[in-house]
Every structure is written in structure tokens, then in C-alpha cells.
Amino acid sequence: MSDKDETKTGICYLVGAGPGDPGLMTLRGKECIEMADVLVYDYLANHDFLRWAKPDCELIYAGKKADNHAIPQGGINELLVEKAREGKIVTRLKGGDPLVFGRGGEEAEELVEAGIPFELVPGISSSIAGPAYAGIPVTHRKHCSQLTIFTGHEDPTKEESSMDYAQIAKAPGTKVMLMGVKRLRSVMEELLANGGDLETPVALVRWATRGNQESITGTMATIADLVEKADFKSPAVTVIGDVVGCRETINWFENRPLFGKRVVVTRTRPQASGMSRQLRELGADVLEIPTIRIERPEGEKLREFAELVQDCHKYDWLIFTSPNGVESFFELFYKLYNDARSLGGARVAAVGPGTAAKLKEFHVATDLMPEKHVGDQIADALKKEIGDLNSLMMLWVRGEQARPVLREKLLSEGAILDEGIAYSTVPEMGDPTGAVKRFREEGADIITFTSSSTVDGFLDLGLDIPESTRIASIGPITSETIEENQLVVDAEAEAHDIPGLIAAVLKLASGKE
Ligand code: SAH
């Protein structure tokens, strides 16, 4: 398709991305990202969202770190119009709500002028969600019945300032200031000069709703000094009012067990999300650094695997040592056969609960699982279960890089073994969400490894692992690989699955390991 498709009219979605917690994106917002041919995003929109975009979606960073506009506003407007005129679906992602100090109104006006269809997709504004995540309700019947949201962007000492601080100071109830951390002192002075009370509580919440949220509290008299001393920087929401006191009782987010801990997840991107979500729910600042990607067999390799899958009914045992193997096997199986009974009478062995759960998704029960969820233990479990393995036909569905120990054990017991290479793990390159960059700049408290290949993949990235970073491993094989690389395993999961690994992370974080 040419870039200019005259038959198609483009559209522009002006979408509020919320304050950062991925769960605070609206359903409509997510749809707009998924549909986008072009995604224009700025500094405050969580870059984790970019992964929802189509693989061929054009990603354009529009910047906006206060003094460092990557593209000036005029340029952004032109860009939106130009791309939509090419017939493209353009999604403009903005932090918080696009119409709360987000210049969404201006962009919409430009689009109207240019005759481009558009939609406004409101988002959750940091002005409300930021305080909420710091345990501060912006209104509360006991404390106030009015809320004023203002910008601290304008210099209060500027003669031509359009801000009327006397009015703001006089307004009863809660006041929320967006932007302006640098001008906090002069804003406070201005409010106090206009009748503000020195004792009014004030809180600033930085990178609100994200794993790296920080907050600081004081009063109108003290806050500027405290912020300066702590070198507390933007982006932050400032809340002024008695509601700040509620934080003592309802500070739910910052009291979570992993709050303030940066945890690296190294699983493949599709697998990572479940684990990341659980860690986030525990308050962790999650850096998803997928080091490997799963590739299904192609060409000759696919032909070889397909032949084995086609003959699956010939085997006495089908052995699965990973959920990926199960998925690849059954997807191919149902391409070859329309009937589940084509699986024949084979019995099924799974290395652990994750693999068994994946089998269950395909409505296949697991007949055998070793007590220790380690591949080569399957041979011992089989021996225990059936005694003599001699001449039994087995198909081991495995990854290309699987360790050979299981093969050696089964062959030495006289089994007739075929091996189906269901997938291979290849290094994941690129850094679409900026997580690798953050790791480089800020390090991490804990790195989690869920397999030997994630260890190898992570080390291939060549990142320096800071001395203080602790390492959590899912099980003994992974630990072995970690140690072979001269790293120390600080915690090994008792149960060799994701919940087990998360339990190990919690132990590490609480200092009990
Ligand atoms: N449209 C946005 C506000 C844009 S103005 C919204 O509705 O949230 C930019 C300012 O928003 C920042 O300077 C900061 O004051 C605030 N802000 C946005 N996201 C934030 C976050 N995650 N944490 C703290 N402040 C945030």
C-alpha cells in the first residue's frame, strides 16, 4: 500500500494514557493503541503501552521533558494532520487526561481546521490519581467540598502572569498543582501572602501510580525547604489541603510489600505480563527486560517436527518439558487433525505444574509429573511408575536448547526416543519500552530468572549488574547456570514456578533470605 491512500480517510485519536500504572489506561485507549498505524507519544505516557501497538506501527516520540521539547507543539499538530491525511489511523497518547493541562484542546482545534476526523478519549488525570495513590482523597466530606486544579507552570513573579494567586489562595478546599515543582517556593510564598495558612498540609507525589512513585509531605511553611533538601524533582503533583492528613490512615499503595523495589523480569514478552502484574500488585517497580523470544520451527525444522506430531499416536509416552513445547505441539496437532482422539493412547508426562496447566488448556490430563520439577527427573519418575522402560516408544517435545540429560537417561534405560523440536529460544533485541535504558541508568534491587536461557540472554545484553542487586532463581538448574556465570543466587524458589519465584522475591525484599 502506498503511503498516500486517497480512498481511506485517516482519523486521529487523542488519548489520555493515564498517570502511568498500566491498569489505569481506559479500554478505549487500549483499542486506539491496537488500531494505530502511527502512535505519537510523549514523555509522561507510560512507554510500556507501546507493546500493544501493531508490529508495523510507526512510533513517534514527541518528547516534552519540561525544557527539552523533542518536537515543538506546532510540529506535533502538523504531524498529526499530515499522517491522518495519508489515510492513517493516528493515535496521540498523552499522559493523564488529554484535556487537563494537556493541550488536547489545541490539537483538536487544529484537527477541526484541517478537516480530520478525531475522537477524544479521556484519561485518568494525575491530578486526582496521583494523590489517590499517595493515600490522599482530593475531596472528603469531613475536610472539603471544593477542588481547585491549577498549573504551576507560570512564574508567579512574572508581571504578565495570568494566574490569580489571590483567588487560588482564597478558594476553600483542596488545591492541586500540576507542574511547577521548580517554582514551588514562589507559589507557596504567593499563596501565603494572599492569606494561606502556614500550617496547611502539603504533599508532593512524584511519578505517581508507577512503581517508582515517591512522595514527600510538609506544610505550606516547610514544603519548599523539604523538597529542596530531598532534591525532589518533577514530574510531581502537589496537593495542598487538610485531605493530605488522610494519608496517615489510607496510604495503601506505598505500604505494599514490594513498594520501592525495582524488580527485573526476564521472561519472554508474552510470558512476562502475568508475572509483572503480580509483582506490580505487590507494589514493585517492574522492569520487563525480555531477553529471549520463542521462535516456532520453520521450513525443514517445521517439516521434521510436523512428521513427529502427525505420528504422535504411535508413542507410549509423550513428554513435555515446558509450556512452550505444549503450545507449539498442540497448535500443530490441531492443524493436522480435527479430532482430539487422533492423539491415540499415549500417556502424558509433564515436568511441572506450569506445563501441566498448559496441557489442561488443551484438555489433556497429565499422567505423570516428577516430584522435583526438573526435566531429567522425568526419567526417574517414569522408572518408578512403570519399572522397565525398555523398548517403550517415547516422544520428547522440547526446545532446541534443552539440556541432553533427559535423553541420556531415557536411552540408557532402553527407551526408544524421538525428539520433537517444538521451538527455539533466540535473543530478544531492542528496547521498545526503555526498560534496558532504565536498568542501565538506575540499576535494580532484584533480578528474577525463570530459566537458564533467560540467564544467558540477560548476560548477552552485556549490562553491568550492580553489586547490591540480588538475584532470585526459579530452581536448581537455573541457579546452576547463574553460578556458572560467577553470579550469586540470593534466593531460590522453593516451588519451581512463578508463584514460588514471587515468594522468593518477597523473602528477599523483606530481608528474610
Ligand atoms: N494531562 C496530564 C497533565 C499534564 S501536565 C494529566 O491529566 O495528568 C504535566 C504535569 O502533570 C507534570 O508536571 C506533573 O505535575 C503531572 N503529572 C503527570 N503525570 C504524573 C505522574 N505520573 N506523577 C506525578 N505527576 C504527574
mmCIF file of C-alpha atoms in Angstrom, residues 12-330:
data_model
loop_
_atom_site.group_PDB
_atom_site.id
_atom_site.type_symbol
_atom_site.label_atom_id
_atom_site.label_comp_id
_atom_site.label_asym_id
_atom_site.label_seq_id
_atom_site.Cartn_x
_atom_site.Cartn_y
_atom_site.Cartn_z
ATOM 1 C CA CYS A 12 -6.796 10.910 14.918
ATOM 2 C CA TYR A 13 -7.446 9.655 18.423
ATOM 3 C CA LEU A 14 -6.361 11.986 21.197
ATOM 4 C CA VAL A 15 -5.970 9.531 24.023
ATOM 5 C CA GLY A 16 -5.330 10.015 27.718
ATOM 6 C CA ALA A 17 -2.801 7.384 28.785
ATOM 7 C CA GLY A 18 -3.449 7.900 32.489
ATOM 8 C CA PRO A 19 -0.750 8.649 35.028
ATOM 9 C CA GLY A 20 1.375 5.567 34.421
ATOM 10 C CA ASP A 21 0.025 2.463 36.128
ATOM 11 C CA PRO A 22 -0.827 0.362 33.048
ATOM 12 C CA GLY A 23 -4.105 -0.670 34.668
ATOM 13 C CA LEU A 24 -5.247 2.943 34.597
ATOM 14 C CA MET A 25 -5.432 3.099 30.804
ATOM 15 C CA THR A 26 -9.038 3.039 29.589
ATOM 16 C CA LEU A 27 -10.326 0.155 27.474
ATOM 17 C CA ARG A 28 -10.993 2.578 24.637
ATOM 18 C CA GLY A 29 -7.469 3.930 24.931
ATOM 19 C CA LYS A 30 -6.041 0.432 24.579
ATOM 20 C CA GLU A 31 -8.180 -0.177 21.494
ATOM 21 C CA CYS A 32 -6.875 3.038 19.958
ATOM 22 C CA ILE A 33 -3.285 1.889 20.506
ATOM 23 C CA GLU A 34 -4.029 -1.503 18.973
ATOM 24 C CA MET A 35 -5.610 0.090 15.902
ATOM 25 C CA ALA A 36 -2.936 2.709 15.340
ATOM 26 C CA ASP A 37 -0.840 2.916 12.174
ATOM 27 C CA VAL A 38 1.038 5.782 13.783
ATOM 28 C CA LEU A 39 1.492 6.236 17.514
ATOM 29 C CA VAL A 40 2.678 9.611 18.759
ATOM 30 C CA TYR A 41 3.580 9.546 22.437
ATOM 31 C CA ASP A 42 5.206 11.843 24.923
ATOM 32 C CA TYR A 43 7.390 11.775 27.979
ATOM 33 C CA LEU A 44 4.657 11.238 30.538
ATOM 34 C CA ALA A 45 2.799 8.435 28.756
ATOM 35 C CA ASN A 46 3.978 5.084 30.100
ATOM 36 C CA HIS A 47 6.103 3.521 27.380
ATOM 37 C CA ASP A 48 5.006 0.023 28.406
ATOM 38 C CA PHE A 49 1.874 0.729 26.387
ATOM 39 C CA LEU A 50 3.854 0.693 23.166
ATOM 40 C CA ARG A 51 3.824 -3.063 23.183
ATOM 41 C CA TRP A 52 0.086 -3.047 22.399
ATOM 42 C CA ALA A 53 0.852 -1.435 19.075
ATOM 43 C CA LYS A 54 0.860 -3.486 15.882
ATOM 44 C CA PRO A 55 4.352 -4.671 14.949
ATOM 45 C CA ASP A 56 4.435 -2.386 11.904
ATOM 46 C CA CYS A 57 3.022 0.639 13.727
ATOM 47 C CA GLU A 58 5.134 3.749 13.299
ATOM 48 C CA LEU A 59 6.230 5.021 16.725
ATOM 49 C CA ILE A 60 6.989 8.707 17.064
ATOM 50 C CA TYR A 61 8.322 10.236 20.280
ATOM 51 C CA ALA A 62 7.005 13.736 20.690
ATOM 52 C CA GLY A 63 9.021 14.406 23.795
ATOM 53 C CA LYS A 64 8.224 17.020 26.409
ATOM 54 C CA LYS A 65 10.504 16.862 29.321
ATOM 55 C CA ALA A 66 9.893 20.416 30.534
ATOM 56 C CA ASP A 67 12.878 22.140 28.904
ATOM 57 C CA ASN A 68 13.543 19.613 26.211
ATOM 58 C CA HIS A 69 10.751 19.527 23.651
ATOM 59 C CA ALA A 70 11.624 16.786 21.140
ATOM 60 C CA ILE A 71 9.106 18.195 18.665
ATOM 61 C CA PRO A 72 7.609 21.645 19.273
ATOM 62 C CA GLN A 73 3.824 21.735 19.757
ATOM 63 C CA GLY A 74 3.280 23.266 16.327
ATOM 64 C CA GLY A 75 5.250 20.430 14.798
ATOM 65 C CA ILE A 76 3.164 17.841 16.638
ATOM 66 C CA ASN A 77 -0.066 19.335 15.349
ATOM 67 C CA GLU A 78 1.264 19.345 11.798
ATOM 68 C CA LEU A 79 2.446 15.791 12.172
ATOM 69 C CA LEU A 80 -0.965 14.571 13.345
ATOM 70 C CA VAL A 81 -2.662 16.272 10.418
ATOM 71 C CA GLU A 82 -0.109 15.064 7.884
ATOM 72 C CA LYS A 83 -0.245 11.430 8.979
ATOM 73 C CA ALA A 84 -4.048 11.375 9.149
ATOM 74 C CA ARG A 85 -4.163 12.938 5.644
ATOM 75 C CA GLU A 86 -2.166 9.957 4.429
ATOM 76 C CA GLY A 87 -5.184 7.892 5.419
ATOM 77 C CA LYS A 88 -3.629 6.567 8.587
ATOM 78 C CA ILE A 89 -5.065 5.853 11.983
ATOM 79 C CA VAL A 90 -3.096 8.160 14.232
ATOM 80 C CA THR A 91 -3.181 7.716 17.986
ATOM 81 C CA ARG A 92 -1.813 10.569 20.031
ATOM 82 C CA LEU A 93 -1.037 9.328 23.510
ATOM 83 C CA LYS A 94 -0.798 11.851 26.321
ATOM 84 C CA GLY A 95 -0.064 11.463 29.992
ATOM 85 C CA GLY A 96 -3.093 11.674 32.282
ATOM 86 C CA ASP A 97 -6.112 13.251 30.633
ATOM 87 C CA PRO A 98 -5.534 14.961 27.292
ATOM 88 C CA LEU A 99 -7.648 17.959 28.258
ATOM 89 C CA VAL A 100 -6.248 18.646 31.724
ATOM 90 C CA PHE A 101 -3.219 20.828 31.018
ATOM 91 C CA GLY A 102 -2.536 18.511 28.119
ATOM 92 C CA ARG A 103 -3.070 20.800 25.135
ATOM 93 C CA GLY A 104 -5.548 18.283 23.749
ATOM 94 C CA GLY A 105 -7.952 21.140 23.130
ATOM 95 C CA GLU A 106 -5.486 22.887 20.868
ATOM 96 C CA GLU A 107 -4.744 19.726 18.937
ATOM 97 C CA ALA A 108 -8.461 19.077 18.490
ATOM 98 C CA GLU A 109 -8.943 22.601 17.118
ATOM 99 C CA GLU A 110 -6.180 22.054 14.594
ATOM 100 C CA LEU A 111 -7.764 18.798 13.507
ATOM 101 C CA VAL A 112 -11.136 20.501 13.045
ATOM 102 C CA GLU A 113 -9.495 23.185 10.983
ATOM 103 C CA ALA A 114 -7.767 20.594 8.832
ATOM 104 C CA GLY A 115 -10.992 18.627 8.430
ATOM 105 C CA ILE A 116 -9.570 15.487 10.019
ATOM 106 C CA PRO A 117 -12.000 13.263 11.916
ATOM 107 C CA PHE A 118 -10.955 12.758 15.515
ATOM 108 C CA GLU A 119 -12.040 11.337 18.827
ATOM 109 C CA LEU A 120 -11.215 12.490 22.335
ATOM 110 C CA VAL A 121 -10.528 9.633 24.705
ATOM 111 C CA PRO A 122 -10.366 10.950 28.267
ATOM 112 C CA GLY A 123 -7.811 9.505 30.620
ATOM 113 C CA ILE A 124 -7.321 9.347 34.346
ATOM 114 C CA SER A 125 -5.658 12.571 35.345
ATOM 115 C CA SER A 126 -2.611 12.580 37.578
ATOM 116 C CA SER A 127 -4.239 15.461 39.432
ATOM 117 C CA ILE A 128 -6.685 13.018 41.002
ATOM 118 C CA ALA A 129 -4.970 9.647 40.661
ATOM 119 C CA GLY A 130 -1.606 10.925 41.909
ATOM 120 C CA PRO A 131 -2.964 11.959 45.292
ATOM 121 C CA ALA A 132 -5.113 8.788 45.417
ATOM 122 C CA TYR A 133 -2.018 6.596 45.083
ATOM 123 C CA ALA A 134 -0.432 8.517 47.928
ATOM 124 C CA GLY A 135 -3.464 7.834 50.117
ATOM 125 C CA ILE A 136 -4.959 11.298 49.633
ATOM 126 C CA PRO A 137 -8.569 11.695 48.500
ATOM 127 C CA VAL A 138 -8.860 15.054 46.718
ATOM 128 C CA THR A 139 -12.265 15.582 48.283
ATOM 129 C CA HIS A 140 -13.571 14.231 51.555
ATOM 130 C CA ARG A 141 -16.793 15.228 53.257
ATOM 131 C CA LYS A 142 -15.023 15.858 56.542
ATOM 132 C CA HIS A 143 -12.413 18.138 55.050
ATOM 133 C CA CYS A 144 -13.614 19.975 51.981
ATOM 134 C CA SER A 145 -16.178 20.289 49.284
ATOM 135 C CA GLN A 146 -14.234 22.103 46.628
ATOM 136 C CA LEU A 147 -11.308 21.188 44.443
ATOM 137 C CA THR A 148 -9.134 23.629 42.526
ATOM 138 C CA ILE A 149 -6.668 22.363 39.947
ATOM 139 C CA PHE A 150 -4.119 24.880 38.739
ATOM 140 C CA THR A 151 -0.853 24.945 36.871
ATOM 141 C CA GLY A 152 2.413 25.908 38.476
ATOM 142 C CA HIS A 153 3.931 26.311 35.049
ATOM 143 C CA GLU A 154 3.689 30.064 35.098
ATOM 144 C CA ASP A 155 6.174 32.066 37.041
ATOM 145 C CA PRO A 156 4.152 33.829 39.778
ATOM 146 C CA THR A 157 6.577 36.732 39.853
ATOM 147 C CA LYS A 158 6.120 37.319 36.140
ATOM 148 C CA GLU A 159 4.288 40.618 35.639
ATOM 149 C CA GLU A 160 2.097 39.420 32.830
ATOM 150 C CA SER A 161 1.172 36.179 34.670
ATOM 151 C CA SER A 162 -2.404 35.172 34.025
ATOM 152 C CA MET A 163 -2.500 33.350 37.345
ATOM 153 C CA ASP A 164 -4.506 34.998 40.078
ATOM 154 C CA TYR A 165 -2.899 33.608 43.226
ATOM 155 C CA ALA A 166 -5.138 35.728 45.424
ATOM 156 C CA GLN A 167 -8.139 33.869 44.008
ATOM 157 C CA ILE A 168 -6.448 30.497 44.345
ATOM 158 C CA ALA A 169 -5.393 31.252 47.921
ATOM 159 C CA LYS A 170 -8.913 32.244 48.855
ATOM 160 C CA ALA A 171 -10.600 29.237 47.287
ATOM 161 C CA PRO A 172 -11.706 26.871 50.044
ATOM 162 C CA GLY A 173 -10.937 23.164 49.912
ATOM 163 C CA THR A 174 -8.194 21.166 48.247
ATOM 164 C CA LYS A 175 -5.796 22.666 45.728
ATOM 165 C CA VAL A 176 -3.863 20.531 43.317
ATOM 166 C CA MET A 177 -0.982 21.955 41.356
ATOM 167 C CA LEU A 178 0.328 20.303 38.212
ATOM 168 C CA MET A 179 3.824 21.086 37.003
ATOM 169 C CA GLY A 180 5.862 23.806 38.683
ATOM 170 C CA VAL A 181 7.979 21.797 41.157
ATOM 171 C CA LYS A 182 10.775 24.232 40.426
ATOM 172 C CA ARG A 183 8.531 27.149 41.323
ATOM 173 C CA LEU A 184 7.168 25.581 44.480
ATOM 174 C CA ARG A 185 8.783 28.130 46.787
ATOM 175 C CA SER A 186 7.431 31.145 44.980
ATOM 176 C CA VAL A 187 3.986 29.554 44.599
ATOM 177 C CA MET A 188 3.841 28.864 48.352
ATOM 178 C CA GLU A 189 5.026 32.402 49.120
ATOM 179 C CA GLU A 190 2.395 33.796 46.814
ATOM 180 C CA LEU A 191 -0.384 31.710 48.404
ATOM 181 C CA LEU A 192 0.772 32.619 51.926
ATOM 182 C CA ALA A 193 0.959 36.282 51.022
ATOM 183 C CA ASN A 194 -2.645 36.044 49.918
ATOM 184 C CA GLY A 195 -3.995 34.588 53.129
ATOM 185 C CA GLY A 196 -2.873 30.932 53.018
ATOM 186 C CA ASP A 197 -2.333 29.229 56.377
ATOM 187 C CA LEU A 198 1.247 28.255 57.224
ATOM 188 C CA GLU A 199 0.061 25.024 58.833
ATOM 189 C CA THR A 200 -1.899 23.710 55.841
ATOM 190 C CA PRO A 201 -0.548 20.265 54.982
ATOM 191 C CA VAL A 202 1.074 19.808 51.558
ATOM 192 C CA ALA A 203 2.192 16.660 49.754
ATOM 193 C CA LEU A 204 4.080 16.104 46.530
ATOM 194 C CA VAL A 205 3.740 12.825 44.671
ATOM 195 C CA ARG A 206 6.348 12.061 42.047
ATOM 196 C CA TRP A 207 5.946 9.540 39.223
ATOM 197 C CA ALA A 208 2.601 8.803 40.801
ATOM 198 C CA THR A 209 0.924 5.401 40.295
ATOM 199 C CA ARG A 210 4.147 3.879 38.965
ATOM 200 C CA GLY A 211 6.447 1.501 40.721
ATOM 201 C CA ASN A 212 8.942 4.317 41.238
ATOM 202 C CA GLN A 213 6.431 6.610 42.946
ATOM 203 C CA GLU A 214 7.854 8.803 45.704
ATOM 204 C CA SER A 215 6.138 11.249 47.960
ATOM 205 C CA ILE A 216 7.046 13.903 50.431
ATOM 206 C CA THR A 217 4.884 15.807 52.912
ATOM 207 C CA GLY A 218 5.137 19.012 54.886
ATOM 208 C CA THR A 219 3.172 22.204 55.382
ATOM 209 C CA MET A 220 2.861 25.356 53.359
ATOM 210 C CA ALA A 221 5.595 26.785 55.556
ATOM 211 C CA THR A 222 8.049 23.884 55.286
ATOM 212 C CA ILE A 223 7.450 22.079 51.993
ATOM 213 C CA ALA A 224 9.730 24.165 49.768
ATOM 214 C CA ASP A 225 12.708 23.555 52.081
ATOM 215 C CA LEU A 226 11.931 19.840 52.342
ATOM 216 C CA VAL A 227 11.629 19.442 48.580
ATOM 217 C CA GLU A 228 14.867 21.286 48.023
ATOM 218 C CA LYS A 229 16.696 19.243 50.636
ATOM 219 C CA ALA A 230 15.446 15.949 49.224
ATOM 220 C CA ASP A 231 16.225 17.106 45.678
ATOM 221 C CA PHE A 232 12.686 16.070 44.845
ATOM 222 C CA LYS A 233 12.144 16.616 41.140
ATOM 223 C CA SER A 234 9.313 16.757 38.641
ATOM 224 C CA PRO A 235 7.075 15.239 37.423
ATOM 225 C CA ALA A 236 5.063 15.622 40.575
ATOM 226 C CA VAL A 237 1.582 16.530 41.637
ATOM 227 C CA THR A 238 1.320 18.916 44.584
ATOM 228 C CA VAL A 239 -1.712 18.616 46.882
ATOM 229 C CA ILE A 240 -2.487 21.349 49.351
ATOM 230 C CA GLY A 241 -5.186 20.918 51.978
ATOM 231 C CA ASP A 242 -6.378 19.051 55.046
ATOM 232 C CA VAL A 243 -7.078 15.947 52.959
ATOM 233 C CA VAL A 244 -3.314 15.323 52.975
ATOM 234 C CA GLY A 245 -3.789 14.140 56.562
ATOM 235 C CA CYS A 246 -5.861 11.152 55.346
ATOM 236 C CA ARG A 247 -2.601 9.677 54.093
ATOM 237 C CA GLU A 248 -1.791 8.536 57.597
ATOM 238 C CA THR A 249 -4.736 6.176 57.533
ATOM 239 C CA ILE A 250 -5.207 5.205 53.895
ATOM 240 C CA ASN A 251 -1.759 5.155 52.364
ATOM 241 C CA TRP A 252 -2.489 1.856 50.617
ATOM 242 C CA PHE A 253 -0.080 1.844 47.672
ATOM 243 C CA GLU A 254 3.144 2.824 49.372
ATOM 244 C CA ASN A 255 2.555 0.265 52.116
ATOM 245 C CA ARG A 256 2.670 -2.686 49.749
ATOM 246 C CA PRO A 257 5.429 -5.201 50.471
ATOM 247 C CA LEU A 258 7.491 -4.590 47.315
ATOM 248 C CA PHE A 259 6.923 -0.826 47.150
ATOM 249 C CA GLY A 260 10.150 0.978 46.320
ATOM 250 C CA LYS A 261 11.801 -2.198 44.993
ATOM 251 C CA ARG A 262 12.827 -2.339 41.363
ATOM 252 C CA VAL A 263 12.459 -5.898 40.096
ATOM 253 C CA VAL A 264 13.614 -7.166 36.702
ATOM 254 C CA VAL A 265 11.523 -9.745 34.844
ATOM 255 C CA THR A 266 13.459 -11.548 32.135
ATOM 256 C CA ARG A 267 10.792 -13.823 30.644
ATOM 257 C CA THR A 268 9.683 -13.577 27.023
ATOM 258 C CA ARG A 269 7.330 -10.673 26.449
ATOM 259 C CA PRO A 270 4.118 -12.725 26.171
ATOM 260 C CA GLN A 271 5.022 -14.706 29.285
ATOM 261 C CA ALA A 272 6.227 -11.732 31.279
ATOM 262 C CA SER A 273 2.957 -9.907 31.637
ATOM 263 C CA GLY A 274 1.346 -12.237 34.187
ATOM 264 C CA MET A 275 4.411 -12.245 36.404
ATOM 265 C CA SER A 276 4.870 -8.496 36.060
ATOM 266 C CA ARG A 277 1.263 -7.894 37.007
ATOM 267 C CA GLN A 278 1.592 -9.955 40.173
ATOM 268 C CA LEU A 279 4.781 -8.119 41.119
ATOM 269 C CA ARG A 280 3.155 -4.755 40.430
ATOM 270 C CA GLU A 281 0.226 -5.694 42.600
ATOM 271 C CA LEU A 282 2.726 -6.213 45.382
ATOM 272 C CA GLY A 283 3.962 -2.681 44.747
ATOM 273 C CA ALA A 284 7.147 -3.436 42.808
ATOM 274 C CA ASP A 285 8.611 -1.179 40.152
ATOM 275 C CA VAL A 286 8.870 -3.764 37.390
ATOM 276 C CA LEU A 287 11.407 -3.578 34.595
ATOM 277 C CA GLU A 288 10.435 -6.029 31.895
ATOM 278 C CA ILE A 289 13.606 -6.944 30.059
ATOM 279 C CA PRO A 290 12.667 -9.887 27.898
ATOM 280 C CA THR A 291 15.971 -11.425 26.950
ATOM 281 C CA ILE A 292 14.629 -14.203 24.819
ATOM 282 C CA ARG A 293 11.949 -14.742 22.269
ATOM 283 C CA ILE A 294 10.322 -18.015 21.340
ATOM 284 C CA GLU A 295 10.513 -18.946 17.686
ATOM 285 C CA ARG A 296 8.439 -21.711 16.216
ATOM 286 C CA PRO A 297 10.145 -24.080 13.764
ATOM 287 C CA GLU A 298 10.062 -23.132 10.120
ATOM 288 C CA GLY A 299 10.984 -24.778 6.819
ATOM 289 C CA GLU A 300 12.844 -28.059 7.194
ATOM 290 C CA LYS A 301 12.640 -27.911 11.003
ATOM 291 C CA LEU A 302 8.880 -27.497 10.819
ATOM 292 C CA ARG A 303 8.605 -30.452 8.457
ATOM 293 C CA GLU A 304 10.590 -32.648 10.840
ATOM 294 C CA PHE A 305 8.513 -31.602 13.845
ATOM 295 C CA ALA A 306 5.245 -31.969 11.946
ATOM 296 C CA GLU A 307 6.098 -35.558 10.997
ATOM 297 C CA LEU A 308 6.566 -36.449 14.653
ATOM 298 C CA VAL A 309 3.375 -34.662 15.691
ATOM 299 C CA GLN A 310 1.498 -36.458 12.939
ATOM 300 C CA ASP A 311 2.729 -39.802 14.299
ATOM 301 C CA CYS A 312 2.015 -38.938 17.933
ATOM 302 C CA HIS A 313 -0.473 -41.784 18.349
ATOM 303 C CA LYS A 314 2.380 -44.282 17.856
ATOM 304 C CA TYR A 315 4.017 -43.436 21.159
ATOM 305 C CA ASP A 316 3.564 -44.932 24.603
ATOM 306 C CA TRP A 317 4.565 -41.658 26.228
ATOM 307 C CA LEU A 318 4.540 -38.016 25.206
ATOM 308 C CA ILE A 319 6.914 -35.996 27.358
ATOM 309 C CA PHE A 320 6.576 -32.233 27.726
ATOM 310 C CA THR A 321 9.227 -30.185 29.486
ATOM 311 C CA SER A 322 7.807 -26.673 29.018
ATOM 312 C CA PRO A 323 4.535 -24.834 28.409
ATOM 313 C CA ASN A 324 6.031 -23.503 25.161
ATOM 314 C CA GLY A 325 6.503 -27.057 23.929
ATOM 315 C CA VAL A 326 2.893 -27.926 24.764
ATOM 316 C CA GLU A 327 1.598 -24.891 22.944
ATOM 317 C CA SER A 328 3.676 -25.457 19.841
ATOM 318 C CA PHE A 329 2.811 -29.181 19.778
ATOM 319 C CA PHE A 330 -0.952 -28.782 20.106
#
